[in-house]
CSV table of C-alpha atoms in Angstrom, one decimal:
chain,number,residue,atom,x,y,z
S,1,MET,CA,-92.7,-20.0,-185.0
S,2,THR,CA,-91.5,-22.8,-186.9
S,3,VAL,CA,-94.1,-25.7,-187.6
S,4,PRO,CA,-92.2,-28.6,-185.9
S,5,LEU,CA,-91.8,-27.0,-182.8
S,6,ILE,CA,-95.6,-26.4,-182.2
S,7,GLU,CA,-98.5,-28.8,-182.8
S,8,PRO,CA,-99.9,-28.7,-186.4
S,9,THR,CA,-103.7,-27.7,-186.8
S,10,ASP,CA,-104.4,-30.3,-189.6
S,11,ARG,CA,-105.7,-33.4,-187.4
S,12,ARG,CA,-103.9,-36.2,-189.8
S,13,ARG,CA,-100.4,-34.1,-189.2
S,14,ARG,CA,-100.9,-33.6,-185.4
S,15,ARG,CA,-101.7,-37.6,-184.9
S,16,THR,CA,-98.2,-38.3,-186.6
S,17,HIS,CA,-96.3,-35.6,-184.6
S,18,ASN,CA,-97.9,-36.9,-181.4
S,19,ALA,CA,-97.1,-40.0,-182.3
S,20,VAL,CA,-93.2,-39.4,-183.0
S,21,LEU,CA,-93.3,-37.3,-179.8
S,22,ASP,CA,-94.3,-39.9,-177.7
S,23,ALA,CA,-91.9,-43.1,-179.4
S,24,ALA,CA,-89.1,-40.0,-179.3
S,25,ALA,CA,-89.8,-39.4,-175.7
S,26,GLY,CA,-89.9,-43.3,-174.8
S,27,LEU,CA,-86.4,-44.1,-176.8
S,28,PHE,CA,-85.0,-41.3,-176.0
S,29,ALA,CA,-85.4,-42.4,-172.4
S,30,THR,CA,-84.0,-46.0,-172.6
S,31,ARG,CA,-82.0,-45.8,-175.4
S,32,GLY,CA,-80.7,-42.3,-175.6
S,33,PHE,CA,-80.7,-39.7,-178.6
S,34,ARG,CA,-77.9,-41.0,-180.2
S,35,GLN,CA,-78.6,-44.3,-179.6
S,36,THR,CA,-82.0,-44.2,-181.5
S,37,SER,CA,-82.5,-44.1,-185.1
S,38,VAL,CA,-85.0,-42.3,-187.3
S,39,ASP,CA,-86.7,-45.6,-188.3
S,40,GLU,CA,-86.9,-46.7,-184.8
S,41,LEU,CA,-89.2,-43.6,-184.2
S,42,ALA,CA,-90.9,-44.6,-187.4
S,43,ARG,CA,-91.5,-47.6,-186.7
S,44,LEU,CA,-92.6,-47.3,-182.7
S,45,ALA,CA,-95.0,-44.2,-183.8
S,46,ASP,CA,-96.3,-46.2,-186.4
S,47,VAL,CA,-95.6,-44.0,-189.2
S,48,ALA,CA,-93.9,-44.0,-192.5
S,49,LEU,CA,-90.6,-42.9,-192.5
S,50,SER,CA,-91.1,-40.7,-194.9
S,51,SER,CA,-94.0,-39.1,-192.9
S,52,ILE,CA,-91.4,-38.1,-190.0
S,53,TYR,CA,-89.3,-36.2,-192.4
S,54,ALA,CA,-92.4,-34.6,-193.8
S,55,ASN,CA,-93.4,-33.5,-190.2
S,56,PHE,CA,-89.5,-32.8,-189.1
S,57,PRO,CA,-87.3,-32.3,-192.0
S,58,GLY,CA,-84.5,-31.7,-189.8
S,59,GLY,CA,-85.1,-35.5,-188.7
S,60,LYS,CA,-84.1,-36.6,-185.3
S,61,ALA,CA,-82.8,-33.6,-184.2
S,62,ASP,CA,-85.9,-31.8,-185.1
S,63,VAL,CA,-87.6,-34.6,-183.3
S,64,TYR,CA,-85.5,-33.8,-179.9
S,65,ALA,CA,-86.1,-29.5,-180.4
S,66,ALA,CA,-90.1,-30.4,-180.7
S,67,LEU,CA,-90.1,-32.7,-177.7
S,68,ALA,CA,-88.1,-30.1,-175.5
S,69,CYS,CA,-90.8,-28.0,-176.8
S,70,ARG,CA,-94.0,-29.8,-175.6
S,71,ILE,CA,-92.2,-30.6,-172.2
S,72,ALA,CA,-91.6,-27.1,-172.1
S,73,ARG,CA,-95.4,-26.3,-172.5
S,74,GLU,CA,-96.5,-29.1,-170.5
S,75,HIS,CA,-94.0,-28.1,-167.7
S,76,ALA,CA,-95.0,-24.3,-167.6
S,77,GLN,CA,-98.7,-25.1,-168.0
S,78,GLU,CA,-98.9,-27.3,-164.6
S,79,MET,CA,-96.8,-24.8,-162.9
S,80,ALA,CA,-99.1,-22.0,-164.0
S,81,ASP,CA,-102.1,-24.4,-162.8
S,82,ALA,CA,-100.6,-24.9,-159.1
S,83,ILE,CA,-99.9,-21.0,-158.9
S,84,SER,CA,-103.3,-20.4,-159.8
S,85,ALA,CA,-104.7,-23.1,-157.5
S,86,VAL,CA,-103.1,-22.0,-154.3
S,87,ASP,CA,-104.8,-20.2,-151.7
S,88,GLY,CA,-101.7,-18.9,-149.5
S,89,PRO,CA,-97.8,-18.7,-150.2
S,90,VAL,CA,-97.2,-19.7,-153.8
S,91,GLU,CA,-93.7,-20.7,-152.7
S,92,LEU,CA,-94.4,-24.3,-151.3
S,93,ALA,CA,-96.9,-24.9,-153.9
S,94,VAL,CA,-94.2,-24.2,-156.7
S,95,PHE,CA,-91.9,-26.2,-155.2
S,96,ASP,CA,-93.7,-28.9,-154.8
S,97,ALA,CA,-95.2,-28.7,-158.3
S,98,TYR,CA,-91.6,-28.3,-159.8
S,99,LEU,CA,-90.5,-31.9,-157.4
S,100,GLY,CA,-93.7,-33.5,-159.0
S,101,PHE,CA,-92.9,-32.9,-162.6
S,102,HIS,CA,-89.5,-34.0,-162.4
S,103,ALA,CA,-90.3,-36.8,-160.3
S,104,ARG,CA,-93.0,-37.7,-162.8
S,105,ASN,CA,-90.7,-36.9,-166.1
S,106,PRO,CA,-87.1,-37.9,-165.2
S,107,ASN,CA,-85.8,-37.3,-168.4
S,108,ALA,CA,-87.3,-33.5,-168.8
S,109,PHE,CA,-84.1,-32.0,-167.3
S,110,ARG,CA,-81.9,-33.4,-170.1
S,111,ILE,CA,-84.4,-32.7,-172.5
S,112,LEU,CA,-85.1,-29.0,-171.3
S,113,GLY,CA,-82.3,-28.4,-171.8
S,114,LEU,CA,-81.3,-29.9,-175.4
S,115,SER,CA,-78.4,-31.4,-173.7
S,116,ASP,CA,-77.8,-33.7,-176.9
S,117,VAL,CA,-78.2,-31.7,-179.5
S,118,GLY,CA,-76.6,-28.5,-180.9
S,119,SER,CA,-76.9,-25.8,-183.5
S,120,GLY,CA,-75.3,-27.9,-186.0
S,121,ASP,CA,-77.5,-30.8,-185.5
S,122,SER,CA,-80.8,-28.6,-187.0
S,123,GLU,CA,-81.5,-25.0,-187.3
S,124,LEU,CA,-84.4,-25.7,-184.9
S,125,VAL,CA,-82.7,-26.1,-182.1
S,126,ASP,CA,-81.2,-22.6,-181.4
S,127,GLU,CA,-85.1,-21.6,-181.7
S,128,ALA,CA,-86.5,-24.9,-179.3
S,129,ARG,CA,-83.6,-22.9,-176.8
S,130,ARG,CA,-85.4,-19.9,-176.9
S,131,MET,CA,-88.8,-21.2,-176.9
S,132,VAL,CA,-88.4,-23.1,-173.9
S,133,ARG,CA,-86.2,-20.5,-172.1
S,134,THR,CA,-89.4,-18.0,-172.9
S,135,LEU,CA,-91.9,-20.7,-171.2
S,136,LEU,CA,-89.7,-21.3,-168.3
S,137,ALA,CA,-88.9,-17.5,-167.7
S,138,GLY,CA,-92.8,-17.3,-167.7
S,139,VAL,CA,-93.2,-19.7,-164.9
S,140,VAL,CA,-91.0,-17.5,-162.6
S,141,ASP,CA,-92.4,-14.4,-164.0
S,142,GLU,CA,-95.8,-16.0,-162.6
S,143,ALA,CA,-94.5,-17.1,-159.6
S,144,VAL,CA,-92.9,-13.8,-158.4
S,145,ALA,CA,-96.1,-12.0,-159.7
S,146,ALA,CA,-98.3,-14.3,-157.1
S,147,SER,CA,-95.9,-14.1,-154.0
S,148,ALA,CA,-96.6,-12.3,-151.1
S,149,LEU,CA,-93.0,-11.6,-151.2
S,150,ASN,CA,-91.5,-7.9,-152.6
S,151,ALA,CA,-90.6,-8.6,-156.2
S,152,ARG,CA,-87.1,-8.9,-155.8
S,153,ALA,CA,-87.2,-11.4,-152.6
S,154,ALA,CA,-89.8,-13.5,-154.5
S,155,ARG,CA,-87.4,-13.8,-157.8
S,156,THR,CA,-84.3,-14.5,-155.7
S,157,GLU,CA,-86.4,-17.1,-154.1
S,158,ALA,CA,-87.5,-18.4,-157.2
S,159,LEU,CA,-84.3,-18.5,-158.8
S,160,ARG,CA,-82.6,-20.1,-155.6
S,161,LEU,CA,-85.1,-23.3,-155.4
S,162,TRP,CA,-84.7,-23.5,-159.0
S,163,GLY,CA,-81.3,-23.6,-159.0
S,164,THR,CA,-81.0,-26.0,-155.8
S,165,VAL,CA,-83.7,-28.8,-157.2
S,166,ASN,CA,-81.8,-28.4,-160.9
S,167,GLY,CA,-78.5,-29.1,-158.9
S,168,MET,CA,-80.0,-32.1,-157.2
S,169,ILE,CA,-81.5,-33.6,-160.5
S,170,ALA,CA,-78.1,-33.2,-162.0
S,171,LEU,CA,-76.1,-34.8,-159.3
S,172,GLY,CA,-78.9,-38.0,-159.2
S,173,ALA,CA,-78.1,-37.9,-163.1
S,174,GLN,CA,-74.8,-38.1,-162.9
S,175,GLY,CA,-75.0,-40.7,-160.2
S,176,PHE,CA,-73.4,-38.7,-157.4
S,177,ALA,CA,-76.1,-38.6,-155.1
S,178,SER,CA,-78.7,-41.7,-153.9
S,179,THR,CA,-82.3,-40.9,-154.7
S,180,ALA,CA,-82.8,-41.2,-150.7
S,181,GLU,CA,-79.8,-38.7,-150.4
S,182,ILE,CA,-81.4,-36.4,-153.0
S,183,ASP,CA,-84.9,-36.7,-151.1
S,184,GLU,CA,-83.5,-35.9,-148.0
S,185,LEU,CA,-81.8,-33.1,-149.0
S,186,LEU,CA,-85.0,-31.8,-150.8
S,187,ALA,CA,-86.8,-32.1,-147.3
S,188,VAL,CA,-84.7,-30.2,-146.0
S,189,VAL,CA,-84.7,-27.3,-148.9
S,190,ARG,CA,-88.5,-27.7,-148.2
S,191,SER,CA,-88.2,-27.3,-144.4
S,192,ASP,CA,-86.0,-24.0,-144.7
S,193,LEU,CA,-88.4,-22.3,-147.5
S,194,ALA,CA,-91.4,-22.9,-145.0
S,195,SER,CA,-89.5,-21.6,-142.6
S,196,ARG,CA,-88.2,-18.3,-144.5
S,197,ILE,CA,-92.0,-17.7,-145.7
S,198,GLY,CA,-93.2,-18.2,-142.1
S,199,VAL,CA,-95.6,-21.2,-143.0
S,200,GLU,CA,-94.6,-24.2,-140.2
């Protein structure tokens, strides 16, 4: 696994790594990836510009890729925690945890999709895509394994919900639906799910 995509074990490098990713999360959310400069990342992270390149040799694109991987790990952990904590049908807990994560992290959807970078921006982008895909596929596998439904039905349900929620997040991000409309639609989806799995 390529070092910029994971948290370093060395304490000083780890501090720099996390400070840069924390700064990037804020700047990419407010200014966007393309409008954020490496100088701004260094200033907000309170690190030398040379430290960014020492930790992220590909510059801003490596930072974006590493941020996507960090968000994917956090997302996967929260989902795993929700699955292990549930006593009863796991589907509603997974749905609620997924919505909660994205409500707290409104830019996660875009960053997890590595929407602002391509393979030409950094050698790490394709590796980051694979890492994010593996982590999120693991969440689906865990939800399927924990479900009382048969494996095929549980996978179908998980993918249906994932696609529906992601579609609604995309509609909101593109301005096609208001927050109130999305909340109303998600409440209907949750109610339909509860009916399908026999929860009142």
